[in-house]
Amino acid sequence: MDVVVAGAGPTGLVVAIELARRGVGVRVVDRAAEFAANSRSDSLRPRTLEVFEDLGVLDAVLAAGSHKYPMRVHHNGVPVRERSTSRRQEPTPDRPYPNMWLLGQARTEQVLRDRLAEFGVRVELDCAVTGVEQDEHGVSIQLHHNETVRAAYLVAADGGKSFVRRALGVAFEGSTDESTRMMICDVLVDGLDRGCSHWFARAEAPGVGLALVPVSGQPQFQVRAALGADREPGTLAELQALLDRLCDGHRVRLRELTWSTVLRSNLRVAQRFRVGRVLLAGDAAHVHPPTGSQGLNTGVQDAHNLGWKLAAAVSGAPEAELLLDSYEQERRAVALRVHAMITDLMRSYTGRTAHPAPLEVSYRDSPLSVDERPAPSGLRAGDRAPDAPLLGPDGRPTRLFELFRGPHATLLAFGEVAADRPHWPGELRAHHIAPAGTPGEFVDTAGHAFAAYGVAPGTQVLVRPDGHIGRVR
């Protein structure tokens, strides 16, 4: 076996898809006895949608989900106003998916499992990792049913309480604030509009109440309510009684509480993301409170970063150590930035600081990012590679993202046909991007590609398989 992935959440599934579509032998195991049906994280950020386009699952995700809901405020059970929870942005040539998209995590995982199954790989349930030993040649992985598997590499995507991380003795640095707790649970609700979220509160205390949010792709509503430091999640009867007190007799009926949890202000980052032949990803490597909707999204981007590098290592690429080390360098830096951003964001809610800007991920400081221009400015090696519309050789419109889609790296030669093909540890496809009015393989008829990349004719841009710029010359 080439790679074992421990954990079949979004992070583990994306890693497995990345490996399987490159022909790497992968086995996905999970300690759960059945697939989760609860909502958990439901917010997909724009960059995650771009990753999903590359993986071939975006259409299914868009079909199953929805835009962010407006919030309808109820005082004493009576609707008093409705407000937007986010400003919807229009797509631009370089950013085709500028808005958050909502889809319950259980449905997202099903879409990813279906895609993985297209490569002949299925998740093995009730199959927890119970032991890990490694040497210079591989990893021996003990599974729940007294089975030992030998693999070249192990990816630990087994959650915030990761067995693998603890078995390796990797410190999980950060803090947990037990004074900030929120109850989250899934319920069915009768007679409530699913076209918006709902906030129920007393008119005399409008900031203290309970939210009911439709779960996109699932029939439930997600209940969100603050808990004190010493309170535990309520039963269905207790939740109904709380809602009745807030509604003053305007009854909203709850039924079938199927899942509940308590979210804490938990901010932790693993001291290491790589220990020899074992790689940590997703919640096993970093955990964040739901503030800012970063958890699932950061894990998916961990996986997208790691998959092509791990495939190159399995294939025996001479750059294997550099590539695997760069995973930790690039993604741990992002996790620390998310940590700082969420800390500032939580302070902003108490008025102690300004609202921070959205996180823009770049790997400019990575050893894989090389900019050979004498005075680079604007877009640089390490940055996200923008999209742009083009006219293809057959006269039909296409996009840069369509050229990037797949397991390969892409060399864009702007204005001139590439004179040479740089070494790349895997498949590399080269394309000529011609200015408007000149012949070429792909023509930048509106000038969006040249403008987005800020390049002059004669520039070559190498785009990594994860959609980040690797080299500019």
GROMACS .gro file of C-alpha atoms in nm:
model
  473
    1MET     CA    1   0.000   0.000   0.000
    2ASP     CA    2   0.130   0.345  -0.090
    3VAL     CA    3  -0.068   0.565   0.150
    4VAL     CA    4  -0.313   0.508   0.435
    5VAL     CA    5  -0.541   0.801   0.520
    6ALA     CA    6  -0.680   0.796   0.875
    7GLY     CA    7  -1.006   0.990   0.883
    8ALA     CA    8  -1.284   1.022   0.624
    9GLY     CA    9  -1.393   1.379   0.682
   10PRO     CA   10  -1.350   1.641   0.407
   11THR     CA   11  -0.973   1.664   0.463
   12GLY     CA   12  -0.909   1.291   0.440
   13LEU     CA   13  -1.140   1.251   0.143
   14VAL     CA   14  -0.973   1.530  -0.055
   15VAL     CA   15  -0.627   1.385   0.014
   16ALA     CA   16  -0.751   1.046  -0.103
   17ILE     CA   17  -0.904   1.189  -0.423
   18GLU     CA   18  -0.581   1.376  -0.499
   19LEU     CA   19  -0.381   1.055  -0.459
   20ALA     CA   20  -0.624   0.824  -0.637
   21ARG     CA   21  -0.653   1.043  -0.946
   22ARG     CA   22  -0.275   1.027  -0.978
   23GLY     CA   23  -0.275   0.650  -0.966
   24VAL     CA   24  -0.144   0.622  -0.609
   25GLY     CA   25  -0.266   0.325  -0.408
   26VAL     CA   26  -0.463   0.465  -0.113
   27ARG     CA   27  -0.669   0.317   0.167
   28VAL     CA   28  -0.907   0.535   0.373
   29VAL     CA   29  -1.003   0.418   0.722
   30ASP     CA   30  -1.228   0.581   0.981
   31ARG     CA   31  -1.308   0.492   1.339
   32ALA     CA   32  -1.681   0.577   1.304
   33ALA     CA   33  -1.927   0.291   1.273
   34GLU     CA   34  -2.140   0.480   1.020
   35PHE     CA   35  -2.119   0.790   0.807
   36ALA     CA   36  -2.213   1.110   0.988
   37ALA     CA   37  -2.552   1.261   0.909
   38ASN     CA   38  -2.519   1.580   1.115
   39SER     CA   39  -2.465   1.932   0.986
   40ARG     CA   40  -2.142   2.040   1.159
   41SER     CA   41  -1.961   2.290   0.935
   42ASP     CA   42  -2.180   2.416   0.651
   43SER     CA   43  -1.989   2.717   0.510
   44LEU     CA   44  -1.770   2.673   0.203
   45ARG     CA   45  -1.538   2.963   0.127
   46PRO     CA   46  -1.460   3.086  -0.227
   47ARG     CA   47  -1.118   2.921  -0.240
   48THR     CA   48  -1.270   2.588  -0.134
   49LEU     CA   49  -1.515   2.615  -0.425
   50GLU     CA   50  -1.217   2.662  -0.658
   51VAL     CA   51  -1.057   2.348  -0.511
   52PHE     CA   52  -1.383   2.160  -0.564
   53GLU     CA   53  -1.388   2.270  -0.929
   54ASP     CA   54  -1.040   2.123  -0.972
   55LEU     CA   55  -1.153   1.797  -0.809
   56GLY     CA   56  -1.458   1.769  -1.034
   57VAL     CA   57  -1.722   1.799  -0.759
   58LEU     CA   58  -1.825   2.164  -0.785
   59ASP     CA   59  -2.140   2.108  -0.990
   60ALA     CA   60  -2.271   1.858  -0.733
   61VAL     CA   61  -2.187   2.093  -0.445
   62LEU     CA   62  -2.361   2.388  -0.610
   63ALA     CA   63  -2.666   2.178  -0.698
   64ALA     CA   64  -2.706   2.058  -0.338
   65GLY     CA   65  -2.632   2.383  -0.152
   66SER     CA   66  -2.742   2.745  -0.140
   67HIS     CA   67  -2.626   3.102  -0.094
   68LYS     CA   68  -2.609   3.240   0.260
   69TYR     CA   69  -2.953   3.295   0.407
   70PRO     CA   70  -3.086   3.631   0.524
   71MET     CA   71  -3.163   3.650   0.896
   72ARG     CA   72  -3.523   3.703   1.011
   73VAL     CA   73  -3.540   3.848   1.363
   74HIS     CA   74  -3.831   3.750   1.590
   75HIS     CA   75  -3.912   3.936   1.912
   76ASN     CA   76  -4.151   3.751   2.143
   77GLY     CA   77  -4.229   3.521   1.849
   78VAL     CA   78  -4.325   3.801   1.607
   79PRO     CA   79  -4.106   3.878   1.302
   80VAL     CA   80  -3.978   4.236   1.329
   81ARG     CA   81  -3.723   4.267   1.050
   82GLU     CA   82  -3.504   4.076   0.806
   83ARG     CA   83  -3.144   4.155   0.730
   84SER     CA   84  -2.872   4.021   0.505
   85THR     CA   85  -2.592   3.833   0.678
   86SER     CA   86  -2.341   3.907   0.400
   87ARG     CA   87  -2.305   4.130   0.097
   88ARG     CA   88  -2.324   3.920  -0.216
   89GLN     CA   89  -2.047   4.000  -0.463
   90GLU     CA   90  -2.059   3.964  -0.839
   91PRO     CA   91  -1.815   3.720  -1.004
   92THR     CA   92  -1.518   3.875  -1.182
   93PRO     CA   93  -1.297   3.727  -1.455
   94ASP     CA   94  -1.025   3.641  -1.202
   95ARG     CA   95  -1.259   3.529  -0.917
   96PRO     CA   96  -1.549   3.320  -1.047
   97TYR     CA   97  -1.682   3.222  -0.700
   98PRO     CA   98  -1.659   3.529  -0.475
   99ASN     CA   99  -1.928   3.431  -0.223
  100MET     CA  100  -1.965   3.176   0.054
  101TRP     CA  101  -2.173   2.869  -0.029
  102LEU     CA  102  -2.373   2.672   0.225
  103LEU     CA  103  -2.387   2.293   0.233
  104GLY     CA  104  -2.417   2.068   0.536
  105GLN     CA  105  -2.095   1.880   0.601
  106ALA     CA  106  -2.263   1.539   0.580
  107ARG     CA  107  -2.376   1.620   0.226
  108THR     CA  108  -2.033   1.759   0.133
  109GLU     CA  109  -1.872   1.437   0.253
  110GLN     CA  110  -2.118   1.229   0.051
  111VAL     CA  111  -2.028   1.423  -0.264
  112LEU     CA  112  -1.657   1.366  -0.197
  113ARG     CA  113  -1.708   0.996  -0.121
  114ASP     CA  114  -1.896   0.954  -0.448
  115ARG     CA  115  -1.608   1.117  -0.635
  116LEU     CA  116  -1.353   0.896  -0.457
  117ALA     CA  117  -1.556   0.587  -0.548
  118GLU     CA  118  -1.518   0.681  -0.917
  119PHE     CA  119  -1.148   0.597  -0.870
  120GLY     CA  120  -1.233   0.263  -0.709
  121VAL     CA  121  -1.165   0.366  -0.349
  122ARG     CA  122  -1.421   0.330  -0.072
  123VAL     CA  123  -1.404   0.434   0.291
  124GLU     CA  124  -1.364   0.156   0.549
  125LEU     CA  125  -1.575   0.225   0.859
  126ASP     CA  126  -1.525   0.091   1.212
  127CYS     CA  127  -1.154   0.080   1.135
  128ALA     CA  128  -0.969   0.298   1.384
  129VAL     CA  129  -0.592   0.336   1.390
  130THR     CA  130  -0.468   0.195   1.721
  131GLY     CA  131  -0.092   0.198   1.673
  132VAL     CA  132   0.176   0.363   1.459
  133GLU     CA  133   0.541   0.271   1.410
  134GLN     CA  134   0.769   0.395   1.133
  135ASP     CA  135   1.117   0.348   1.000
  136GLU     CA  136   1.310   0.491   0.707
  137HIS     CA  137   1.127   0.266   0.460
  138GLY     CA  138   0.763   0.297   0.565
  139VAL     CA  139   0.494   0.303   0.833
  140SER     CA  140   0.338   0.009   1.014
  141ILE     CA  141  -0.022   0.094   1.108
  142GLN     CA  142  -0.217  -0.112   1.359
  143LEU     CA  143  -0.593  -0.115   1.293
  144HIS     CA  144  -0.882  -0.185   1.526
  145HIS     CA  145  -0.939  -0.546   1.417
  146ASN     CA  146  -0.583  -0.664   1.489
  147GLU     CA  147  -0.472  -0.590   1.135
  148THR     CA  148  -0.133  -0.439   1.061
  149VAL     CA  149  -0.094  -0.247   0.737
  150ARG     CA  150   0.239  -0.150   0.588
  151ALA     CA  151   0.238   0.174   0.385
  152ALA     CA  152   0.490   0.415   0.246
  153TYR     CA  153   0.313   0.708   0.416
  154LEU     CA  154   0.033   0.778   0.663
  155VAL     CA  155  -0.188   1.088   0.654
  156ALA     CA  156  -0.349   1.168   0.988
  157ALA     CA  157  -0.678   1.344   0.919
  158ASP     CA  158  -0.840   1.191   1.226
  159GLY     CA  159  -0.973   1.505   1.393
  160GLY     CA  160  -0.892   1.737   1.678
  161LYS     CA  161  -0.847   1.446   1.920
  162SER     CA  162  -0.619   1.272   1.669
  163PHE     CA  163  -0.489   0.938   1.793
  164VAL     CA  164  -0.201   0.957   1.548
  165ARG     CA  165  -0.087   1.301   1.663
  166ARG     CA  166  -0.092   1.191   2.026
  167ALA     CA  167   0.084   0.864   1.946
  168LEU     CA  168   0.364   1.063   1.780
  169GLY     CA  169   0.391   1.291   2.083
  170VAL     CA  170   0.334   1.608   1.879
  171ALA     CA  171   0.238   1.902   2.100
  172PHE     CA  172  -0.096   2.071   2.022
  173GLU     CA  173  -0.014   2.426   2.115
  174GLY     CA  174  -0.275   2.686   2.201
  175SER     CA  175  -0.560   2.731   2.444
  176THR     CA  176  -0.921   2.641   2.517
  177ASP     CA  177  -1.153   2.901   2.670
  178GLU     CA  178  -1.428   2.716   2.856
  179SER     CA  179  -1.609   3.042   2.933
  180THR     CA  180  -1.709   3.079   2.567
  181ARG     CA  181  -1.932   2.787   2.473
  182MET     CA  182  -2.210   2.736   2.220
  183MET     CA  183  -2.462   2.457   2.187
  184ILE     CA  184  -2.506   2.330   1.831
  185CYS     CA  185  -2.766   2.068   1.745
  186ASP     CA  186  -2.976   1.940   1.456
  187VAL     CA  187  -3.356   1.930   1.478
  188LEU     CA  188  -3.653   1.908   1.248
  189VAL     CA  189  -3.882   2.212   1.268
  190ASP     CA  190  -4.247   2.240   1.169
  191GLY     CA  191  -4.388   2.554   1.013
  192LEU     CA  192  -4.070   2.760   0.976
  193ASP     CA  193  -3.958   2.922   0.649
  194ARG     CA  194  -3.644   2.751   0.515
  195GLY     CA  195  -3.563   3.047   0.293
  196CYS     CA  196  -3.391   3.230   0.577
  197SER     CA  197  -3.227   3.187   0.916
  198HIS     CA  198  -3.422   3.283   1.225
  199TRP     CA  199  -3.322   3.461   1.546
  200PHE     CA  200  -3.563   3.432   1.840
  201ALA     CA  201  -3.528   3.663   2.140
  202ARG     CA  202  -3.729   3.866   2.388
  203ALA     CA  203  -3.789   4.228   2.288
  204GLU     CA  204  -3.642   4.347   2.618
  205ALA     CA  205  -3.321   4.145   2.561
  206PRO     CA  206  -3.276   4.126   2.180
  207GLY     CA  207  -2.915   4.006   2.195
  208VAL     CA  208  -2.989   3.697   2.404
  209GLY     CA  209  -3.167   3.417   2.227
  210LEU     CA  210  -3.155   3.122   1.995
  211ALA     CA  211  -3.085   3.085   1.622
  212LEU     CA  212  -3.243   2.832   1.388
  213VAL     CA  213  -3.052   2.798   1.062
  214PRO     CA  214  -3.162   2.574   0.770
  215VAL     CA  215  -2.902   2.311   0.685
  216SER     CA  216  -2.844   2.321   0.309
  217GLY     CA  217  -2.871   1.980   0.149
  218GLN     CA  218  -3.037   1.831   0.458
  219PRO     CA  219  -3.391   1.857   0.606
  220GLN     CA  220  -3.283   1.976   0.951
  221PHE     CA  221  -3.236   2.316   1.106
  222GLN     CA  222  -2.923   2.378   1.311
  223VAL     CA  223  -2.989   2.525   1.656
  224ARG     CA  224  -2.728   2.767   1.787
  225ALA     CA  225  -2.742   2.901   2.142
  226ALA     CA  226  -2.486   3.036   2.384
  227LEU     CA  227  -2.410   2.826   2.693
  228GLY     CA  228  -2.266   2.939   3.021
  229ALA     CA  229  -1.946   2.782   3.149
  230ASP     CA  230  -2.135   2.530   3.363
  231ARG     CA  231  -2.428   2.437   3.137
  232GLU     CA  232  -2.458   2.127   2.924
  233PRO     CA  233  -2.656   2.086   2.599
  234GLY     CA  234  -3.031   2.068   2.650
  235THR     CA  235  -3.271   1.789   2.566
  236LEU     CA  236  -3.534   1.838   2.298
  237ALA     CA  237  -3.789   1.921   2.569
  238GLU     CA  238  -3.558   2.182   2.725
  239LEU     CA  239  -3.490   2.341   2.385
  240GLN     CA  240  -3.863   2.354   2.315
  241ALA     CA  241  -3.927   2.516   2.653
  242LEU     CA  242  -3.658   2.779   2.586
  243LEU     CA  243  -3.803   2.857   2.244
  244ASP     CA  244  -4.155   2.881   2.393
  245ARG     CA  245  -4.032   3.139   2.647
  246LEU     CA  246  -3.877   3.344   2.366
  247CYS     CA  247  -4.187   3.316   2.146
  248ASP     CA  248  -4.461   3.421   2.392
  249GLY     CA  249  -4.707   3.160   2.275
  250HIS     CA  250  -4.629   3.190   1.902
  251ARG     CA  251  -4.535   2.828   1.892
  252VAL     CA  252  -4.261   2.687   1.669
  253ARG     CA  253  -4.251   2.311   1.700
  254LEU     CA  254  -3.918   2.127   1.730
  255ARG     CA  255  -3.887   1.751   1.686
  256GLU     CA  256  -3.629   1.477   1.634
  257LEU     CA  257  -3.311   1.614   1.787
  258THR     CA  258  -3.058   1.394   1.606
  259TRP     CA  259  -2.722   1.540   1.710
  260SER     CA  260  -2.578   1.794   1.952
  261THR     CA  261  -2.239   1.917   2.059
  262VAL     CA  262  -2.075   2.200   2.249
  263LEU     CA  263  -1.835   2.429   2.064
  264ARG     CA  264  -1.565   2.595   2.269
  265SER     CA  265  -1.321   2.870   2.184
  266ASN     CA  266  -1.050   2.619   2.100
  267LEU     CA  267  -0.744   2.754   1.914
  268ARG     CA  268  -0.460   2.507   1.872
  269VAL     CA  269  -0.190   2.435   1.612
  270ALA     CA  270   0.029   2.124   1.606
  271GLN     CA  271   0.396   2.190   1.670
  272ARG     CA  272   0.478   1.981   1.363
  273PHE     CA  273   0.275   1.884   1.055
  274ARG     CA  274   0.527   1.623   0.944
  275VAL     CA  275   0.698   1.352   1.146
  276GLY     CA  276   0.899   1.139   0.907
  277ARG     CA  277   0.653   0.950   0.689
  278VAL     CA  278   0.346   1.070   0.880
  279LEU     CA  279   0.168   1.392   0.778
  280LEU     CA  280  -0.096   1.573   0.988
  281ALA     CA  281  -0.380   1.757   0.813
  282GLY     CA  282  -0.709   1.927   0.895
  283ASP     CA  283  -0.828   1.924   1.256
  284ALA     CA  284  -0.549   1.682   1.348
  285ALA     CA  285  -0.307   1.967   1.271
  286HIS     CA  286  -0.509   2.272   1.378
  287VAL     CA  287  -0.846   2.350   1.536
  288HIS     CA  288  -1.036   2.678   1.535
  289PRO     CA  289  -1.374   2.791   1.668
  290PRO     CA  290  -1.640   2.836   1.399
  291THR     CA  291  -1.583   3.213   1.401
  292GLY     CA  292  -1.474   3.306   1.049
  293SER     CA  293  -1.578   2.968   0.899
  294GLN     CA  294  -1.220   2.848   0.856
  295GLY     CA  295  -1.204   2.493   0.996
  296LEU     CA  296  -1.335   2.271   0.714
  297ASN     CA  297  -1.203   2.511   0.452
  298THR     CA  298  -0.851   2.519   0.591
  299GLY     CA  299  -0.848   2.140   0.608
  300VAL     CA  300  -0.956   2.106   0.244
  301GLN     CA  301  -0.675   2.339   0.142
  302ASP     CA  302  -0.427   2.139   0.353
  303ALA     CA  303  -0.530   1.833   0.154
  304HIS     CA  304  -0.509   2.008  -0.182
  305ASN     CA  305  -0.158   2.127  -0.094
  306LEU     CA  306  -0.044   1.788   0.033
  307GLY     CA  307  -0.194   1.550  -0.225
  308TRP     CA  308   0.026   1.627  -0.527
  309LYS     CA  309   0.339   1.646  -0.313
  310LEU     CA  310   0.271   1.310  -0.152
  311ALA     CA  311   0.200   1.155  -0.493
  312ALA     CA  312   0.536   1.283  -0.617
  313ALA     CA  313   0.707   1.135  -0.310
  314VAL     CA  314   0.542   0.796  -0.369
  315SER     CA  315   0.662   0.801  -0.729
  316GLY     CA  316   1.020   0.841  -0.611
  317ALA     CA  317   1.072   1.203  -0.718
  318PRO     CA  318   1.420   1.322  -0.615
  319GLU     CA  319   1.255   1.634  -0.464
  320ALA     CA  320   1.040   1.421  -0.229
  321GLU     CA  321   1.191   1.551   0.096
  322LEU     CA  322   1.176   1.912  -0.020
  323LEU     CA  323   0.813   1.875  -0.125
  324LEU     CA  324   0.700   1.708   0.197
  325ASP     CA  325   0.889   1.960   0.411
  326SER     CA  326   0.728   2.242   0.213
  327TYR     CA  327   0.383   2.110   0.313
  328GLU     CA  328   0.460   2.183   0.678
  329GLN     CA  329   0.626   2.516   0.598
  330GLU     CA  330   0.338   2.639   0.385
  331ARG     CA  331   0.036   2.507   0.570
  332ARG     CA  332   0.154   2.556   0.928
  333ALA     CA  333   0.218   2.921   0.846
  334VAL     CA  334  -0.140   2.946   0.719
  335ALA     CA  335  -0.276   2.779   1.035
  336LEU     CA  336  -0.089   3.028   1.253
  337ARG     CA  337  -0.227   3.317   1.047
  338VAL     CA  338  -0.580   3.178   1.086
  339HIS     CA  339  -0.515   3.148   1.459
  340ALA     CA  340  -0.417   3.516   1.478
  341MET     CA  341  -0.704   3.627   1.253
  342ILE     CA  342  -0.969   3.448   1.458
  343THR     CA  343  -0.821   3.584   1.781
  344ASP     CA  344  -0.855   3.936   1.640
  345LEU     CA  345  -1.202   3.860   1.507
  346MET     CA  346  -1.323   3.742   1.846
  347ARG     CA  347  -1.180   4.056   2.006
  348SER     CA  348  -1.363   4.267   1.749
  349TYR     CA  349  -1.693   4.128   1.877
  350THR     CA  350  -1.617   4.289   2.213
  351GLY     CA  351  -1.512   4.619   2.054
  352ARG     CA  352  -1.142   4.589   2.136
  353THR     CA  353  -1.009   4.596   1.782
  354ALA     CA  354  -1.109   4.651   1.419
  355HIS     CA  355  -1.260   4.373   1.210
  356PRO     CA  356  -0.970   4.198   1.032
  357ALA     CA  357  -0.951   4.159   0.656
  358PRO     CA  358  -1.034   3.818   0.499
  359LEU     CA  359  -0.748   3.573   0.490
  360GLU     CA  360  -0.564   3.562   0.156
  361VAL     CA  361  -0.344   3.254   0.133
  362SER     CA  362  -0.004   3.290  -0.032
  363TYR     CA  363   0.317   3.086  -0.019
  364ARG     CA  364   0.559   3.362  -0.117
  365ASP     CA  365   0.806   3.253   0.152
  366SER     CA  366   0.802   2.888   0.043
  367PRO     CA  367   1.117   2.724  -0.095
  368LEU     CA  368   0.900   2.616  -0.389
  369SER     CA  369   0.821   2.978  -0.487
  370VAL     CA  370   1.075   3.122  -0.732
  371ASP     CA  371   1.035   3.462  -0.901
  372GLU     CA  372   1.317   3.524  -1.147
  373ARG     CA  373   1.210   3.873  -1.248
  374PRO     CA  374   1.454   4.145  -1.136
  375ALA     CA  375   1.187   4.359  -0.967
  376PRO     CA  376   0.865   4.158  -0.921
  377SER     CA  377   0.554   4.349  -0.824
  378GLY     CA  378   0.186   4.270  -0.792
  379LEU     CA  379   0.116   3.899  -0.837
  380ARG     CA  380   0.419   3.691  -0.736
  381ALA     CA  381   0.534   3.331  -0.704
  382GLY     CA  382   0.342   3.168  -0.418
  383ASP     CA  383   0.020   3.359  -0.479
  384ARG     CA  384  -0.309   3.206  -0.590
  385ALA     CA  385  -0.324   3.177  -0.971
  386PRO     CA  386  -0.622   3.383  -1.096
  387ASP     CA  387  -0.881   3.269  -1.345
  388ALA     CA  388  -0.944   3.449  -1.678
  389PRO     CA  389  -1.157   3.393  -1.989
  390LEU     CA  390  -0.980   3.291  -2.312
  391LEU     CA  391  -1.067   3.198  -2.666
  392GLY     CA  392  -0.956   2.842  -2.745
  393PRO     CA  393  -0.795   2.709  -3.062
  394ASP     CA  394  -1.132   2.590  -3.190
  395GLY     CA  395  -1.286   2.934  -3.142
  396ARG     CA  396  -1.481   2.833  -2.835
  397PRO     CA  397  -1.453   3.022  -2.502
  398THR     CA  398  -1.262   2.860  -2.218
  399ARG     CA  399  -1.100   2.965  -1.890
  400LEU     CA  400  -0.762   2.935  -1.727
  401PHE     CA  401  -0.922   2.726  -1.452
  402GLU     CA  402  -1.024   2.475  -1.718
  403LEU     CA  403  -0.661   2.450  -1.828
  404PHE     CA  404  -0.552   2.401  -1.466
  405ARG     CA  405  -0.817   2.139  -1.384
  406GLY     CA  406  -0.668   1.797  -1.320
  407PRO     CA  407  -0.364   1.639  -1.152
  408HIS     CA  408  -0.103   1.821  -1.363
  409ALA     CA  409   0.097   2.143  -1.328
  410THR     CA  410   0.053   2.409  -1.598
  411LEU     CA  411   0.308   2.629  -1.774
  412LEU     CA  412   0.159   2.951  -1.915
  413ALA     CA  413   0.373   3.116  -2.180
  414PHE     CA  414   0.243   3.471  -2.224
  415GLY     CA  415   0.296   3.620  -2.567
  416GLU     CA  416   0.559   3.372  -2.685
  417VAL     CA  417   0.564   2.997  -2.723
  418ALA     CA  418   0.764   2.844  -2.437
  419ALA     CA  419   1.122   2.789  -2.549
  420ASP     CA  420   1.187   2.529  -2.280
  421ARG     CA  421   0.993   2.311  -2.038
  422PRO     CA  422   1.122   2.329  -1.680
  423HIS     CA  423   1.168   2.011  -1.480
  424TRP     CA  424   0.860   1.918  -1.283
  425PRO     CA  425   0.806   1.613  -1.056
  426GLY     CA  426   0.493   1.498  -1.236
  427GLU     CA  427   0.281   1.582  -1.539
  428LEU     CA  428   0.333   1.932  -1.683
  429ARG     CA  429   0.118   2.084  -1.959
  430ALA     CA  430   0.232   2.397  -2.145
  431HIS     CA  431   0.001   2.650  -2.311
  432HIS     CA  432   0.064   2.963  -2.515
  433ILE     CA  433  -0.146   3.267  -2.414
  434ALA     CA  434  -0.152   3.523  -2.695
  435PRO     CA  435  -0.256   3.890  -2.661
  436ALA     CA  436  -0.577   4.005  -2.826
  437GLY     CA  437  -0.546   4.041  -3.202
  438THR     CA  438  -0.258   3.797  -3.239
  439PRO     CA  439  -0.262   3.426  -3.325
  440GLY     CA  440  -0.197   3.172  -3.054
  441GLU     CA  441  -0.313   2.851  -2.892
  442PHE     CA  442  -0.532   3.052  -2.652
  443VAL     CA  443  -0.612   3.419  -2.711
  444ASP     CA  444  -0.667   3.665  -2.427
  445THR     CA  445  -0.936   3.851  -2.622
  446ALA     CA  446  -1.034   4.092  -2.342
  447GLY     CA  447  -0.687   4.121  -2.185
  448HIS     CA  448  -0.803   3.972  -1.853
  449ALA     CA  449  -0.526   3.709  -1.828
  450PHE     CA  450  -0.240   3.953  -1.891
  451ALA     CA  451  -0.398   4.201  -1.648
  452ALA     CA  452  -0.467   3.947  -1.371
  453TYR     CA  453  -0.111   3.814  -1.379
  454GLY     CA  454   0.045   4.157  -1.436
  455VAL     CA  455   0.287   4.022  -1.695
  456ALA     CA  456   0.439   4.141  -2.020
  457PRO     CA  457   0.480   3.929  -2.335
  458GLY     CA  458   0.767   3.685  -2.291
  459THR     CA  459   0.681   3.594  -1.930
  460GLN     CA  460   0.638   3.231  -1.826
  461VAL     CA  461   0.427   3.137  -1.524
  462LEU     CA  462   0.435   2.788  -1.375
  463VAL     CA  463   0.112   2.705  -1.190
  464ARG     CA  464   0.130   2.422  -0.937
  465PRO     CA  465  -0.137   2.149  -0.929
  466ASP     CA  466  -0.291   2.317  -0.623
  467GLY     CA  467  -0.353   2.640  -0.814
  468HIS     CA  468  -0.068   2.845  -0.670
  469ILE     CA  469   0.208   3.004  -0.875
  470GLY     CA  470   0.534   2.812  -0.841
  471ARG     CA  471   0.768   3.006  -1.067
  472VAL     CA  472   0.770   3.324  -1.274
  473ARG     CA  473   1.041   3.401  -1.527
   0.00000   0.00000   0.00000
